[in-house]
Short mmCIF file of C-alpha atoms in Angstrom, two decimals:
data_model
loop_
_atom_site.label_atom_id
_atom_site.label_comp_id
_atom_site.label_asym_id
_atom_site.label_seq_id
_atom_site.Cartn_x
_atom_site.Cartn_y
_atom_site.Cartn_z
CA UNK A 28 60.15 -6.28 69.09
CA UNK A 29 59.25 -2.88 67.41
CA UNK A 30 62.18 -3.47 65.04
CA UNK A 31 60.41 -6.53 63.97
CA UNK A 32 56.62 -4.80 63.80
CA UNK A 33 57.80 -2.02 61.52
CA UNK A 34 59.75 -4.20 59.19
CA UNK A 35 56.43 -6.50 58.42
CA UNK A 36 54.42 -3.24 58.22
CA UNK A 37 56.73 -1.91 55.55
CA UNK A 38 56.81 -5.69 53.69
CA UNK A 39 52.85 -5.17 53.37
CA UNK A 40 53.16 -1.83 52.50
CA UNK A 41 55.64 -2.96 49.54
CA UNK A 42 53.43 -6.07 48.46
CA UNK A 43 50.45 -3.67 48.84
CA UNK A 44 52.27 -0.65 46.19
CA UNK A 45 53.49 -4.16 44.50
CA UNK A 46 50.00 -5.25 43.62
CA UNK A 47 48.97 -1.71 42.82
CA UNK A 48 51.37 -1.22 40.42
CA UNK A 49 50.36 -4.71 38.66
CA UNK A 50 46.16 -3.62 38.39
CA UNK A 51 47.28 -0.59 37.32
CA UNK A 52 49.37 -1.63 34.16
CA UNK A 53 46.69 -4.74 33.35
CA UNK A 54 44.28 -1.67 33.80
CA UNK A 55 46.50 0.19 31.09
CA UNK A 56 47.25 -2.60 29.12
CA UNK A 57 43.22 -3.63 28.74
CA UNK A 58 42.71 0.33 27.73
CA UNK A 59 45.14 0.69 25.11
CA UNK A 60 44.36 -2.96 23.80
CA UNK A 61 40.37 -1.91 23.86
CA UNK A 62 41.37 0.83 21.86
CA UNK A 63 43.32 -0.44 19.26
CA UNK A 64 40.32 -3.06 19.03
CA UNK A 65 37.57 -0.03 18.53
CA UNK A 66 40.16 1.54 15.88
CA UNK A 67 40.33 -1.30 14.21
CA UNK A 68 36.99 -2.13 13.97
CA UNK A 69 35.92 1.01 13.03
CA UNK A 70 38.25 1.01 10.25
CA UNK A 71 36.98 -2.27 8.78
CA UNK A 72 33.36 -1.53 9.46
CA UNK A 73 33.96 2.09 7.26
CA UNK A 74 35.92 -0.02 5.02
CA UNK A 75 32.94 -2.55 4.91
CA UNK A 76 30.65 0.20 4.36
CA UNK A 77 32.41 1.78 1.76
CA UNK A 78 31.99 -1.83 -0.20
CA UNK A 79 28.73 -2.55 0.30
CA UNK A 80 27.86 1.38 -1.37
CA UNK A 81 30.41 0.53 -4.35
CA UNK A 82 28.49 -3.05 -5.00
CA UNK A 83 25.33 -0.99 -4.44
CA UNK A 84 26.28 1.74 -7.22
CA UNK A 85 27.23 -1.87 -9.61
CA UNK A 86 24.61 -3.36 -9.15
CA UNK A 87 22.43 -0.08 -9.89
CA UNK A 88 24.80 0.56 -13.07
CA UNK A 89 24.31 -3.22 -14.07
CA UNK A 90 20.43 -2.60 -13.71
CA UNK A 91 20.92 0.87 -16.00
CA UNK A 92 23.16 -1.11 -18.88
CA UNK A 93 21.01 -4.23 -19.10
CA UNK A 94 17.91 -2.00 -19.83
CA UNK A 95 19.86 0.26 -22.17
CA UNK A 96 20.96 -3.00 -23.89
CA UNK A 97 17.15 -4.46 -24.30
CA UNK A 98 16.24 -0.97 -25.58
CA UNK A 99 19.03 -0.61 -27.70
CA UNK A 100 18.38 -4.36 -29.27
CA UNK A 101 14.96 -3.26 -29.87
CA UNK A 102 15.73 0.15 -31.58
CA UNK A 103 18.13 -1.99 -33.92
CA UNK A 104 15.51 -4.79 -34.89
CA UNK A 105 13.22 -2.14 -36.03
CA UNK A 106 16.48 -0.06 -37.75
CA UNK A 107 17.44 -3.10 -40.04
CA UNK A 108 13.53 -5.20 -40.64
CA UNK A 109 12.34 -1.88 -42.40
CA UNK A 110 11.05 -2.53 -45.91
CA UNK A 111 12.71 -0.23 -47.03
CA UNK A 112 16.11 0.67 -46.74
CA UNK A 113 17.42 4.51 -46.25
CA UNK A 114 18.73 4.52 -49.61
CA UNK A 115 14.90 3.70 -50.85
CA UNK A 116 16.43 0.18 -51.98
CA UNK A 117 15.10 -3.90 -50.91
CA UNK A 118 16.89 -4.40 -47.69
CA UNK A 119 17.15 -8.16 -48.71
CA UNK A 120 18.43 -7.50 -52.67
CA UNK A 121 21.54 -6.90 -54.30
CA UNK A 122 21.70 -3.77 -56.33
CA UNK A 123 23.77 -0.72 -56.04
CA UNK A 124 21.03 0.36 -52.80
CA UNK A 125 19.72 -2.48 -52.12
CA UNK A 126 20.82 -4.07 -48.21
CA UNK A 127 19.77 -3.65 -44.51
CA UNK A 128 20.03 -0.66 -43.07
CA UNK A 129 23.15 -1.80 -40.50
CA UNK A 130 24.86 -2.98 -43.49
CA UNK A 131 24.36 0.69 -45.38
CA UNK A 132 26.02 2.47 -42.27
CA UNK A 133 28.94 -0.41 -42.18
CA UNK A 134 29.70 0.75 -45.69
CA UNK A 135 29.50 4.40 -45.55
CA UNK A 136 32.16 4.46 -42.71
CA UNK A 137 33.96 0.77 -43.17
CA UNK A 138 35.89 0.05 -39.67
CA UNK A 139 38.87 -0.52 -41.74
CA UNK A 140 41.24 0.57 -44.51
CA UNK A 141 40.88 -1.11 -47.82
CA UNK A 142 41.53 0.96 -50.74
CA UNK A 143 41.24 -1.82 -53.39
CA UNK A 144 37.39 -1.95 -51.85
CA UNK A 145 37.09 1.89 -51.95
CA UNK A 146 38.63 1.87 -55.98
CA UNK A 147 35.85 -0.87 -56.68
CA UNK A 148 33.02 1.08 -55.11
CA UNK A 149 33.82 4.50 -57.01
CA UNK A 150 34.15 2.02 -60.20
CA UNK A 151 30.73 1.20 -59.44
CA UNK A 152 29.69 4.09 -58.98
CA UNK A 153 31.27 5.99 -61.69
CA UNK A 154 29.71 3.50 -64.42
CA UNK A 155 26.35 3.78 -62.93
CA UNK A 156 26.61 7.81 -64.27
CA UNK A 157 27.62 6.55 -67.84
CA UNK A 158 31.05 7.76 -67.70
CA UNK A 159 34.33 6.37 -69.08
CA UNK A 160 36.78 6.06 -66.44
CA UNK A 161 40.07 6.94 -67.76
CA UNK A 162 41.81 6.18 -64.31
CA UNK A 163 41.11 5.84 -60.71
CA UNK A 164 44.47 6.78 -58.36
CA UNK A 165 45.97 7.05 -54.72
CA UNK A 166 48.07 6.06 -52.21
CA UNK A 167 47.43 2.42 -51.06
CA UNK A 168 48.33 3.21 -47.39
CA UNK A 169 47.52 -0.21 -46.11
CA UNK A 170 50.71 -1.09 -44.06
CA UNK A 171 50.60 2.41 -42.33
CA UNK A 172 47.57 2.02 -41.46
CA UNK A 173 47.16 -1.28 -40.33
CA UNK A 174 49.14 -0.47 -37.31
CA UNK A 175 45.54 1.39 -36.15
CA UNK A 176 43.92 -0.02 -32.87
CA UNK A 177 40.19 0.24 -31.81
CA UNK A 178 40.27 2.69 -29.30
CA UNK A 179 37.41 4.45 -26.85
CA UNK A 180 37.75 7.45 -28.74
CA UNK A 181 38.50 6.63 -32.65
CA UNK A 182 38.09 9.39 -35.18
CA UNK A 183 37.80 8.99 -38.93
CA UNK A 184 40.61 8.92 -40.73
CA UNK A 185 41.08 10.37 -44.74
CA UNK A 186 41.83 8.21 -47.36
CA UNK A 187 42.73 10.93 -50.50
CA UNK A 188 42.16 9.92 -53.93
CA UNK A 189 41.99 11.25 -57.55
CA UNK A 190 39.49 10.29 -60.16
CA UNK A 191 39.83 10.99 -64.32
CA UNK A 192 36.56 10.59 -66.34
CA UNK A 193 35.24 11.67 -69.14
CA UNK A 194 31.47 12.14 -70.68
CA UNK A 195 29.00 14.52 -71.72
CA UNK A 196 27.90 17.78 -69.74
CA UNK A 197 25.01 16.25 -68.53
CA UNK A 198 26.60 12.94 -66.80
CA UNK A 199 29.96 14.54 -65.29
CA UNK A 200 27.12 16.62 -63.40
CA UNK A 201 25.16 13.48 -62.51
CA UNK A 202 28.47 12.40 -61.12
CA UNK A 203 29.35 14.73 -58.97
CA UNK A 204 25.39 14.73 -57.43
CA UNK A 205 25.90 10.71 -56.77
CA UNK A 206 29.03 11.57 -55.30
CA UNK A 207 27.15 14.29 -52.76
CA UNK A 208 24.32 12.01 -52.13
CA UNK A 209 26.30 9.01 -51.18
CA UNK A 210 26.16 7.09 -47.89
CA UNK A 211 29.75 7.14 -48.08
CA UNK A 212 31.02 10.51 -47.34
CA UNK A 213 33.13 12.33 -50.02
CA UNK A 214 34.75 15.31 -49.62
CA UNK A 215 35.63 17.14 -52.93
CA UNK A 216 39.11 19.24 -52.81
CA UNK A 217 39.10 20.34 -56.03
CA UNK A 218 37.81 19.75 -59.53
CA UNK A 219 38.89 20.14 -63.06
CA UNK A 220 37.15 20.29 -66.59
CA UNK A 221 38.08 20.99 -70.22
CA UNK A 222 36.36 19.99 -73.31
CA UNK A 223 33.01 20.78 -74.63
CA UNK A 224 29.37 19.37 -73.69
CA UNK A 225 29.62 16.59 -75.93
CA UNK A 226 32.57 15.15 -74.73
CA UNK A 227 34.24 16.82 -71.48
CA UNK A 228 37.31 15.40 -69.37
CA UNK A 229 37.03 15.41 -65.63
CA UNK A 230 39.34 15.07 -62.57
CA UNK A 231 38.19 14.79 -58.99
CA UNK A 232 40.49 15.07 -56.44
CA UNK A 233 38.96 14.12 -52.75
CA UNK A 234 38.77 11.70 -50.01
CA UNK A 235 36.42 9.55 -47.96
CA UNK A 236 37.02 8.48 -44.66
CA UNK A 237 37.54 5.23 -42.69
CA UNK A 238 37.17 4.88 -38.57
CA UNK A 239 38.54 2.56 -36.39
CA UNK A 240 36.28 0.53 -34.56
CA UNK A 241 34.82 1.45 -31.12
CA UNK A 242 36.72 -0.50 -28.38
CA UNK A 243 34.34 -0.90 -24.95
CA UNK A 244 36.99 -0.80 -22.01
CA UNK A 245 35.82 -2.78 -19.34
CA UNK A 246 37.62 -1.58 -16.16
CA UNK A 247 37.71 -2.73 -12.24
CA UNK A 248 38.18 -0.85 -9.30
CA UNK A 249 39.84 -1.75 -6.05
CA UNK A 250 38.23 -0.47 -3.31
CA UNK A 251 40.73 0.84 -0.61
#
């Protein structure tokens, strides 16, 4: 009979340690799921945050560019509805100075290259000196240049030329002031004159500038 009481003793012990050993790894299985949980969660509610402070700093930036646009919009109605241009000219004729003020700056640095245009301007402004133009040279440099991109960055680019003329003293000077004085910027390299005041031969050899137009680079950002 004692056989049989300390057999059932040790069968309760066993279910007991049994039992035991089953709490104790649902105990450590509840932890160590808890805690992946509250990792988890943490991470997406610092990934959460982190959006909500990037949609914050938009929405700010948004609120900065849409004021800097109404002010800039304002600042360019007055530029152009002056009534009078910067060149002194009718912003709504058609002489040599006449134009709006946005179409002035569009000429003096055009956004592309177009030497036939360039060769008709320093025509017209060459006659308006009264001086003969004997001939107006360069290198049409169209197809290199058309390969040129609007960029976030562009910088003007020369366009060389050489200019013959011939007149009195007097007007070969005027020449070179209209040249100085002109939207379009001219830079002289060198210059060359013979004759006498009467009649004097002159060659120019410079170069204006084109730039390639501003490119706005709208970007977005992945938050991670």
């Amino acid at each position: 009979m004692a056989k049989v009481h300390v057999s059932t003793k040790r069968l309760m012990i066993d279910k007991t340690n049994a039992r035991i050993v089953i709490i104790t790894a649902v105990a450590a299985f509840i932890v160590v799921f808890t805690l992946v949980a509250a990792k988890a969660l943490i991470s997406q509610a610092a990934y959460q945050n982190k959006v909500i402070n990037k949609n914050k700093t938009a929405k700010q930036q948004l609120k900065d560019d849409i004021q800097a646009t109404n002010s800039l919009v304002t600042s360019y109605q007055a530029f152009v509805s002056t009534s009078q241009n910067a060149l002194g000219g009718n912003p709504t004729g058609n002489g040599g100075q006449d134009g709006d003020n946005a179409t002035i700056v569009l000429d003096a640095l055009p956004s592309e290259y177009d030497f036939p245009a360039l060769a008709t301007s320093l025509e017209k402004l060459i006659v308006g000196q009264r001086v003969q133009i004997a001939s107006i040279t360069g290198t049409d440099d169209e197809i290199a240049q058309s390969g040129a991109k609007a960029s976030a960055k562009p910088a003007p680019v020369p366009m060389p030329f050489q200019v013959s003329v011939t007149g009195t003293y007097q007007n070969l000077q005027s020449l070179v002031g209209a040249l100085n004085k002109s939207i379009r910027p001219f830079k002289i390299n060198t210059l060359q004159i013979s004759g006498d005041q009467k009649s004097m031969n002159m060659t120019i050899s410079a170069e204006t500038y084109y730039q390639p137009a501003k490119s706005l680079n709208i970007t977005e950002q992945v938050v991670k």
